[in-house]
CSV table of C-alpha atoms in Angstrom, one decimal:
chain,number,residue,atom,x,y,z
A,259,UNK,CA,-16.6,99.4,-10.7
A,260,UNK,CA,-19.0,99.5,-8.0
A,261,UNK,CA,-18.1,98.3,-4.1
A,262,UNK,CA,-19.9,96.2,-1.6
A,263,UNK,CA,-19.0,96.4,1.7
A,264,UNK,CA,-18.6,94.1,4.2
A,265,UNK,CA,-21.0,91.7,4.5
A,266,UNK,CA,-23.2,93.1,2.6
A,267,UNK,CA,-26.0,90.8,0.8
A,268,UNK,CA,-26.5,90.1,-2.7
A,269,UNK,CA,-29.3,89.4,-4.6
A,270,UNK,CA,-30.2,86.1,-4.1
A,271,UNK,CA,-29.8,83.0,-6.5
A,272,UNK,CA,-30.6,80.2,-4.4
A,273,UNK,CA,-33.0,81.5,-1.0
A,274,UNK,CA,-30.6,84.4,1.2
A,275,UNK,CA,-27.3,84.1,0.1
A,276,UNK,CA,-24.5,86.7,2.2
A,277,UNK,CA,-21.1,87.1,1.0
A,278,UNK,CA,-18.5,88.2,3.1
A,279,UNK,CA,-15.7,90.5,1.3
A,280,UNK,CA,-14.2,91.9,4.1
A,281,UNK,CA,-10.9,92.8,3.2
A,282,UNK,CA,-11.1,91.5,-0.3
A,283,UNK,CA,-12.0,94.7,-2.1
A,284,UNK,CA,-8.9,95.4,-3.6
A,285,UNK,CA,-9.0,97.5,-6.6
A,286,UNK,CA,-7.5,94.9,-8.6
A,287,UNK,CA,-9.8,92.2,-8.7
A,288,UNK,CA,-12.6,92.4,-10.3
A,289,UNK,CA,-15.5,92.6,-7.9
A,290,UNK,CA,-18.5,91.5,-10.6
A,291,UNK,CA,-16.6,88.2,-11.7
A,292,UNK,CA,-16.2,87.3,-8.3
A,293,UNK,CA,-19.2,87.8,-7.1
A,294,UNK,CA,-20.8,86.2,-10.0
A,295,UNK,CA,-18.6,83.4,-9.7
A,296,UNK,CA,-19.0,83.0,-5.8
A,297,UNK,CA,-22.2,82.7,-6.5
A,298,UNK,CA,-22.1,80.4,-9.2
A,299,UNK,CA,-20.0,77.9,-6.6
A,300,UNK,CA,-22.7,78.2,-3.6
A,301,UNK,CA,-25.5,77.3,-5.4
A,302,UNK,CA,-24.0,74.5,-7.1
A,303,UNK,CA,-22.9,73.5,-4.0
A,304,UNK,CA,-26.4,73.4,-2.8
A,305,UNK,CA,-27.5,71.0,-5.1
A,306,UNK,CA,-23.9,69.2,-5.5
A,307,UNK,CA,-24.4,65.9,-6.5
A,308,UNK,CA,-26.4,67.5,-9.9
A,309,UNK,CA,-23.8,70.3,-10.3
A,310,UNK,CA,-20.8,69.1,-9.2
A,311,UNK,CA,-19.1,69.6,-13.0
A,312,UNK,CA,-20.6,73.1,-13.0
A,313,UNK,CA,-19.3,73.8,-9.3
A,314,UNK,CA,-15.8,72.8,-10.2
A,315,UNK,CA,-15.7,75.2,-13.4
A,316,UNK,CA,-17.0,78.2,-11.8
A,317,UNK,CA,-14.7,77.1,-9.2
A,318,UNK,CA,-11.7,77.1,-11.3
A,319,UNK,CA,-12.6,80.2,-13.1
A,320,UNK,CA,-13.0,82.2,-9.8
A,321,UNK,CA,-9.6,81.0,-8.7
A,322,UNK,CA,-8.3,82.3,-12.0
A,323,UNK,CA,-9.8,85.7,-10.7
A,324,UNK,CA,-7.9,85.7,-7.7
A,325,UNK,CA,-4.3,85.0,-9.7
A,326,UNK,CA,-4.2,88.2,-10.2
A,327,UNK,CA,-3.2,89.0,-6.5
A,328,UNK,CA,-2.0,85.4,-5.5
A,329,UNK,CA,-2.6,83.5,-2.6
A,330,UNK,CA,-2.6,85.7,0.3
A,331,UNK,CA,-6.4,86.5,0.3
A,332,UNK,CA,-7.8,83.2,-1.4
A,333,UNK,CA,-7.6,80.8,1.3
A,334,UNK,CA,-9.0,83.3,3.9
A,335,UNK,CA,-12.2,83.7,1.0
A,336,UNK,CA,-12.8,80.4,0.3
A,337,UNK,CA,-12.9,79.6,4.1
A,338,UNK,CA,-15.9,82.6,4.8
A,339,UNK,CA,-17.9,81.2,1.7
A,340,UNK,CA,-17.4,77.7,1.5
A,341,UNK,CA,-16.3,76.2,4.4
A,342,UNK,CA,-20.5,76.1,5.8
A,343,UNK,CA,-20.8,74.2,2.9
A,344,UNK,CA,-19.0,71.3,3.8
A,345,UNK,CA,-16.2,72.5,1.4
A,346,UNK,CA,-12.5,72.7,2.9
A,347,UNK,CA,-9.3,73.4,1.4
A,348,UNK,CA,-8.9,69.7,-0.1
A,349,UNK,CA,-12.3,69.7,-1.8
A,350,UNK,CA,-11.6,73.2,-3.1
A,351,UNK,CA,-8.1,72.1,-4.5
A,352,UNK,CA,-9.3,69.1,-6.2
A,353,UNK,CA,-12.5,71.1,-7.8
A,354,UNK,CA,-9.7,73.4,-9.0
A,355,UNK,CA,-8.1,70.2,-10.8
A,356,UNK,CA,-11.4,69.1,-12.0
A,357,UNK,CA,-12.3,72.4,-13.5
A,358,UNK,CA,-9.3,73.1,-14.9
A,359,UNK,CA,-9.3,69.7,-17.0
A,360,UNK,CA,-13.0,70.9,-17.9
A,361,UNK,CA,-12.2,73.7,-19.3
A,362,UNK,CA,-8.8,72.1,-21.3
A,363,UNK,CA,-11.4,69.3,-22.6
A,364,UNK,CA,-14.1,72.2,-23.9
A,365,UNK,CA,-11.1,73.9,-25.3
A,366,UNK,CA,-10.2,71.0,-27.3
A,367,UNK,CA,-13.4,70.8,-28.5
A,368,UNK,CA,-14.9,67.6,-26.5
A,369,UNK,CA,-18.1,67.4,-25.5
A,370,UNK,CA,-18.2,67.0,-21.4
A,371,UNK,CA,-21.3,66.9,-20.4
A,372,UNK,CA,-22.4,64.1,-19.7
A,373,UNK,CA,-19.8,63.8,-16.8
A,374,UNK,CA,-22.7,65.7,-14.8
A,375,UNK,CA,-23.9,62.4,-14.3
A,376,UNK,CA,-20.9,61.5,-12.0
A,377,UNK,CA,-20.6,61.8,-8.1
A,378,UNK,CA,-18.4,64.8,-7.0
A,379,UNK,CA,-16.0,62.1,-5.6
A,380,UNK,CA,-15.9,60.3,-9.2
A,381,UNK,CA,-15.7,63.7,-10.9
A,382,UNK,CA,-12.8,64.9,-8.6
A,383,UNK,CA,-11.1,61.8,-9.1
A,384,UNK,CA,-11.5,62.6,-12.9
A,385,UNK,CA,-10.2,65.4,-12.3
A,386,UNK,CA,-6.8,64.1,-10.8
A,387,UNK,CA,-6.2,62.0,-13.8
A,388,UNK,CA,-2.8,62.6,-15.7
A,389,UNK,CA,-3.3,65.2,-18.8
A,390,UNK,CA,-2.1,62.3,-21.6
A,391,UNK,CA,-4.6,60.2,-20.3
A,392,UNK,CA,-8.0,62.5,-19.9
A,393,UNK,CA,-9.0,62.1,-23.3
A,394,UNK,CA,-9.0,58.4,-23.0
A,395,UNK,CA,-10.4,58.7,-20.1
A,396,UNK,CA,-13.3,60.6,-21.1
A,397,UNK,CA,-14.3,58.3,-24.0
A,398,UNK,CA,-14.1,55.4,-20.8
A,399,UNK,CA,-16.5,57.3,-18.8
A,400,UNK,CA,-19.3,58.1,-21.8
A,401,UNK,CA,-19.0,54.6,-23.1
A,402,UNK,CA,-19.7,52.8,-19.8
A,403,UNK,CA,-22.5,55.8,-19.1
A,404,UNK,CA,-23.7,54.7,-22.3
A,405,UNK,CA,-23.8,50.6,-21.7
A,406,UNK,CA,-25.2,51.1,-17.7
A,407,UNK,CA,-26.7,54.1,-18.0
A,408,UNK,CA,-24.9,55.8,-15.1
A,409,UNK,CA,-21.5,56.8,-14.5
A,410,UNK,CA,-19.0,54.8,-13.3
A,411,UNK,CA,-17.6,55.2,-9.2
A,412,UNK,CA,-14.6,56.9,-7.9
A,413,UNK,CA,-12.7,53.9,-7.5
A,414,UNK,CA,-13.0,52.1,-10.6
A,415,UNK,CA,-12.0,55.7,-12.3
A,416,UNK,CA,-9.3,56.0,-10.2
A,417,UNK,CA,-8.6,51.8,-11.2
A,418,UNK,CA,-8.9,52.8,-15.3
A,419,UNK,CA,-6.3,56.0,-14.7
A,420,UNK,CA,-3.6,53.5,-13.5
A,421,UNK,CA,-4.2,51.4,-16.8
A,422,UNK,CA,-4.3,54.2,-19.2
A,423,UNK,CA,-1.2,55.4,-17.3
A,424,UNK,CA,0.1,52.0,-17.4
A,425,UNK,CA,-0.5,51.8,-21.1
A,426,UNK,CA,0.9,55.5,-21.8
A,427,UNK,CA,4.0,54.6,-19.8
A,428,UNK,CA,4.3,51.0,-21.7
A,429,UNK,CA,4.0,52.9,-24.7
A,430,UNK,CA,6.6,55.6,-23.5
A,431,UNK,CA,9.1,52.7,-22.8
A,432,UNK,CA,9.2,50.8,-26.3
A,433,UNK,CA,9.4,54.3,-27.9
A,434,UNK,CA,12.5,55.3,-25.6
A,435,UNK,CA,14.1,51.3,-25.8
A,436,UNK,CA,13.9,52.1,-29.9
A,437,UNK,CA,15.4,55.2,-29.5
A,438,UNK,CA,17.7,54.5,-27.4
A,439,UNK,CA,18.9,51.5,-30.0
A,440,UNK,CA,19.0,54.3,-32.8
A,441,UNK,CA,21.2,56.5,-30.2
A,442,UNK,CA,23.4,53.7,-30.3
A,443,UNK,CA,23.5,53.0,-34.2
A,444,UNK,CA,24.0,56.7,-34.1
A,445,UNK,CA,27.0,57.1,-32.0
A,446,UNK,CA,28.8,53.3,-33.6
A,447,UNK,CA,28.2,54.8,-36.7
A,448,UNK,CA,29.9,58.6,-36.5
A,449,UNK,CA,33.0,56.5,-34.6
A,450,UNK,CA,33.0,54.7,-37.5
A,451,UNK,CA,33.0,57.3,-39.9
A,452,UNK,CA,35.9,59.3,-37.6
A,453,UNK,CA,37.8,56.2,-37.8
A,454,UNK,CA,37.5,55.8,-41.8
A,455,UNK,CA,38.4,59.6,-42.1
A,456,UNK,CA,41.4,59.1,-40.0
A,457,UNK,CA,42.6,55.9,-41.6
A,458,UNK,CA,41.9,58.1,-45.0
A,459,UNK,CA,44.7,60.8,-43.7
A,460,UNK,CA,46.8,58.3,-42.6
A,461,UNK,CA,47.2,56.9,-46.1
A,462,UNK,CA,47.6,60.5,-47.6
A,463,UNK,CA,50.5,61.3,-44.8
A,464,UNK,CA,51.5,57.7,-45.7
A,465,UNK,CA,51.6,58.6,-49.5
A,466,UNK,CA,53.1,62.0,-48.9
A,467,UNK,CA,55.9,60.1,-47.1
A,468,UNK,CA,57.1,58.0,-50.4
A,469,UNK,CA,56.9,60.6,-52.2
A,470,UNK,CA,59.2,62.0,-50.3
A,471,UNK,CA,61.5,59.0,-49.3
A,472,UNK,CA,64.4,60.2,-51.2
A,473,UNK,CA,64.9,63.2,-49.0
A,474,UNK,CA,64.6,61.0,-45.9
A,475,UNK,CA,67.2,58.7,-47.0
A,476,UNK,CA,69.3,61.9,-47.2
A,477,UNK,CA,68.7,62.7,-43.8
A,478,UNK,CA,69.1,59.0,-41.5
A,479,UNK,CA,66.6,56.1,-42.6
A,480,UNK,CA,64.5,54.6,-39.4
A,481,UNK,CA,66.3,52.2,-37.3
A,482,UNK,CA,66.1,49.2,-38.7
A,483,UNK,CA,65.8,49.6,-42.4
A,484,UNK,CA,68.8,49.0,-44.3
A,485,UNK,CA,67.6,50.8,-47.6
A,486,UNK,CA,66.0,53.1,-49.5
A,487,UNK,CA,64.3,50.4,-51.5
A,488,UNK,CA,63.4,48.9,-48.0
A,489,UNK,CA,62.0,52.2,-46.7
A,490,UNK,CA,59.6,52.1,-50.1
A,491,UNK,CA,58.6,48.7,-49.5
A,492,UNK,CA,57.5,49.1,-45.2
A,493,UNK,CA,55.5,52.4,-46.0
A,494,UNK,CA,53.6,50.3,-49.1
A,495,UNK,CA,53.1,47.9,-46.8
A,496,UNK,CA,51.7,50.3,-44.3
A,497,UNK,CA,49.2,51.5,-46.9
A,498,UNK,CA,47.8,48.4,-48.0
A,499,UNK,CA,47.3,47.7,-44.1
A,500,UNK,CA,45.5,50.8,-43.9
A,501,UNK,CA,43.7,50.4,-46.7
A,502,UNK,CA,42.3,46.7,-45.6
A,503,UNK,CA,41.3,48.7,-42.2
A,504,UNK,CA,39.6,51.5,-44.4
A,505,UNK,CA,37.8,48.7,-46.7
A,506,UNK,CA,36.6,47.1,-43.1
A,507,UNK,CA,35.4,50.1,-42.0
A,508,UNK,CA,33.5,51.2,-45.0
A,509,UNK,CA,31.7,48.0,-45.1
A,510,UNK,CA,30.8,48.3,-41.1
A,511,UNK,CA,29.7,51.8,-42.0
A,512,UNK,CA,27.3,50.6,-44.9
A,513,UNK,CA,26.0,48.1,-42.3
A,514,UNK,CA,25.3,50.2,-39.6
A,515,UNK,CA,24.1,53.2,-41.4
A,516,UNK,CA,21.3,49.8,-43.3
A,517,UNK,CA,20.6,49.4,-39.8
A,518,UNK,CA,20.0,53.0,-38.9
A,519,UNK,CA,17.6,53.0,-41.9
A,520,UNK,CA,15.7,49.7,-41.1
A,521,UNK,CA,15.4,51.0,-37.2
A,522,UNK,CA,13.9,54.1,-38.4
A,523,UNK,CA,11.6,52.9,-40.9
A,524,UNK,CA,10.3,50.1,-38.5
A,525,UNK,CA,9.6,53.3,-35.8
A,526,UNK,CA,7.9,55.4,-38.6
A,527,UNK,CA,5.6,52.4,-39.4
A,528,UNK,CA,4.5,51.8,-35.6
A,529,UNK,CA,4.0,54.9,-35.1
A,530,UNK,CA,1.9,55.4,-38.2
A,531,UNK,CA,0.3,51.8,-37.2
A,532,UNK,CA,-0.8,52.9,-33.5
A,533,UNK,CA,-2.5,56.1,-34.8
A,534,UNK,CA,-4.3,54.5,-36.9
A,535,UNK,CA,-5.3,52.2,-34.7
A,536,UNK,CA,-6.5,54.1,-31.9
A,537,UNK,CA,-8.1,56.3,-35.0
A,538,UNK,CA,-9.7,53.3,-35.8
A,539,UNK,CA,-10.7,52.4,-31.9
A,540,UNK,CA,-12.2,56.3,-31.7
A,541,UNK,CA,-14.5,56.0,-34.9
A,542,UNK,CA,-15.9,52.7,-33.8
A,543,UNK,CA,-16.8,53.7,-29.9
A,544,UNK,CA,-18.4,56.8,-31.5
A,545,UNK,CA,-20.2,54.7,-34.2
A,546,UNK,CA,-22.0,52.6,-31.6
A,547,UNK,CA,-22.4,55.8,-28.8
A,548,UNK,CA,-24.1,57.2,-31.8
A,549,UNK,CA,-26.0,54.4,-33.3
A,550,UNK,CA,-27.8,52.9,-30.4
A,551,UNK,CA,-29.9,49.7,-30.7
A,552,UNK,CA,-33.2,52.1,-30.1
A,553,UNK,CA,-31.8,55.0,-32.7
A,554,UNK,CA,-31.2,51.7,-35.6
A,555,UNK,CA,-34.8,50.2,-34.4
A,556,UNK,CA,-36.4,53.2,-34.9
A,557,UNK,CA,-34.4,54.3,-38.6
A,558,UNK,CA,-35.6,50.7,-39.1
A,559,UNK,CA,-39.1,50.8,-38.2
A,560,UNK,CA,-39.5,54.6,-39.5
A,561,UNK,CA,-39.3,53.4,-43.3
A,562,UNK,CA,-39.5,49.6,-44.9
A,563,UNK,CA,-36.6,51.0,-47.5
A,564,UNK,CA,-34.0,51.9,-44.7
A,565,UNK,CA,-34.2,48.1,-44.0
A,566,UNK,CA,-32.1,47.3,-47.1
A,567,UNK,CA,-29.6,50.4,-46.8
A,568,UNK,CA,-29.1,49.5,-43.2
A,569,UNK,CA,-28.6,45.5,-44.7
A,570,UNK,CA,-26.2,46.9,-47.2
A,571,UNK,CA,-24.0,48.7,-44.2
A,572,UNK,CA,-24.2,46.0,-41.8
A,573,UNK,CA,-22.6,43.8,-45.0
A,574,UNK,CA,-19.6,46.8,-45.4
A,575,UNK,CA,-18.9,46.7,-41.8
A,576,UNK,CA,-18.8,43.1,-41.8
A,577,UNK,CA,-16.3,43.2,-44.8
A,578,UNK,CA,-14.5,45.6,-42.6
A,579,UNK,CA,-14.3,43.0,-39.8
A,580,UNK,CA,-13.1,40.3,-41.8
A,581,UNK,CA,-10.0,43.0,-43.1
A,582,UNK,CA,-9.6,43.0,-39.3
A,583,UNK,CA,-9.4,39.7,-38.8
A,584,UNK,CA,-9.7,36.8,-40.8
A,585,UNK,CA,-10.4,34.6,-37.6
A,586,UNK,CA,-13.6,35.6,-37.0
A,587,UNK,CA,-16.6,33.7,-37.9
């Protein structure tokens, strides 16, 4: 791996561009990715407002070079390199963020670009949006690209991430109230079941003792019954008692664990409802991303039979529409 030293320049990628390394040529960094990152980062901060997406990648990928030793030496790099740029220790952290949530989209396989179009300030506010949210989010931004033909600002990003976050934490909250219901079925429904199996051994020790009656007649009857035949008679009794209370509880127990079932099945069939919903919301704001007013004028005009195919879809999608809802006109 070859060395630069101090100061020394590099081939330029934007006019004369120096790099300082002083005191960051440790042997464990890999000199070539820096560099070609560092790079990367000045000249797209040269021209920011076009390459502020790219910026914050290469920005996130050359921090990821400098994990290997920590800390110590980045801030001290980023401060020789970027701070004549107009970038400081905040901007650098949040094109970290914004980079970062880049790369997790293009690993997911979502197609980012067109958030080039967005300032740095509504990028890096992008960027700070929650990771349950940022695939929402991006859908947001292309959509409203799409109908004004710019991005949106900073501040009515930043104003959508508190709904979706609103809406993510709405959701959160029903699923944990229903849970929490089904926690309680749960726990009324095994002190239920302890109660039945105790009542159960009660009337087998209860049992046992008739059986066995003779021999405690030998021995001294309780206090308070004159007889053997009396003795018979109170521990019947107490069986029939406990039997009632058994009979009660296995009818409670049928009734909760109906409960527990209905819960459940009602949880499974909203879950299975919302993802099909927000299935359903995906396909349609990609169907009209995709099929533009100037892309269906044009399929139109190209050839006089797509006229009646396109006649024949528009009548399935309005079929679909009226499954939606009968209400509309």
């Amino acid at each position: 791996m070859s060395k630069l030293r101090p100061g020394s320049p590099l081939p330029a990628i934007h006019g004369n561009m120096t790099l300082d390394l002083f005191g960051f040529e440790d042997a464990r960094l890999n000199q070539l990715n820096i560099i070609q990152h560092t790079t990367s980062v000045i000249t797209h901060l040269e021209a920011m407002q076009a390459n502020a997406m790219a910026m914050c990648l290469h920005m996130f990928l050359l921090r990821q070079e400098f994990d290997v030793v920590g800390d110590k030496t980045w801030g001290m790099f980023c401060e020789r390199n970027f701070k004549k740029y107009g970038l400081h220790e905040s901007g650098i952290r949040a094109a970290i963020r914004t980079g970062k949530v880049l790369a997790n989209l293009g690993h997911k396989g979502h197609d980012s670009t067109e958030l080039a179009q967005l300032s740095r300030a509504a990028l890096f506010a992008f960027g700070d949006a929650p990771v349950d949210v940022q695939e929402k989010l991006l859908a947001d931004v292309k959509e409203t690209i799409h109908d004004r033909g710019k991005g949106p600002t900073a501040d009515e990003i930043k104003k959508r991430v508190e709904e979706l976050s609103a809406e993510v934490s709405d959701k959160a909250g029903l699923l944990k109230e229903k849970d929490a219901a089904i926690y309680r079925l749960n726990t009324a429904l095994q002190a239920r079941e302890t109660e039945a199996s105790q009542a159960r051994e009660e009337i087998d020790r209860l049992h046992r003792r008739l059986q066995n009656q003779a021999q405690e007649v030998v021995h001294q009857l309780p206090k308070g019954v004159k007889d053997a035949e009396a003795l018979r008679q109170q521990i019947e009794d107490e069986i029939t008692a406990k039997r009632d209370e058994l009979m009660r509880t296995d009818a409670e127990i049928t009734k909760l664990r109906d409960q527990h079932q209905r819960l459940q099945q009602q949880a499974a069939l909203r879950a299975h409802a919302q993802n099909a919903l927000e299935s359903l919301e995906g396909d349609l704001k990609a169907l009209t991303m995709k099929y533009t007013e100037v892309l269906v004028e044009k399929i139109r005009s190209a050839d006089r039979n797509n006229i009646q195919t396109l006649d024949r879809l528009a009548n399935g999608l309005r079929a679909l529409a009226d499954q939606l809802s009968a209400t509309l006109v």
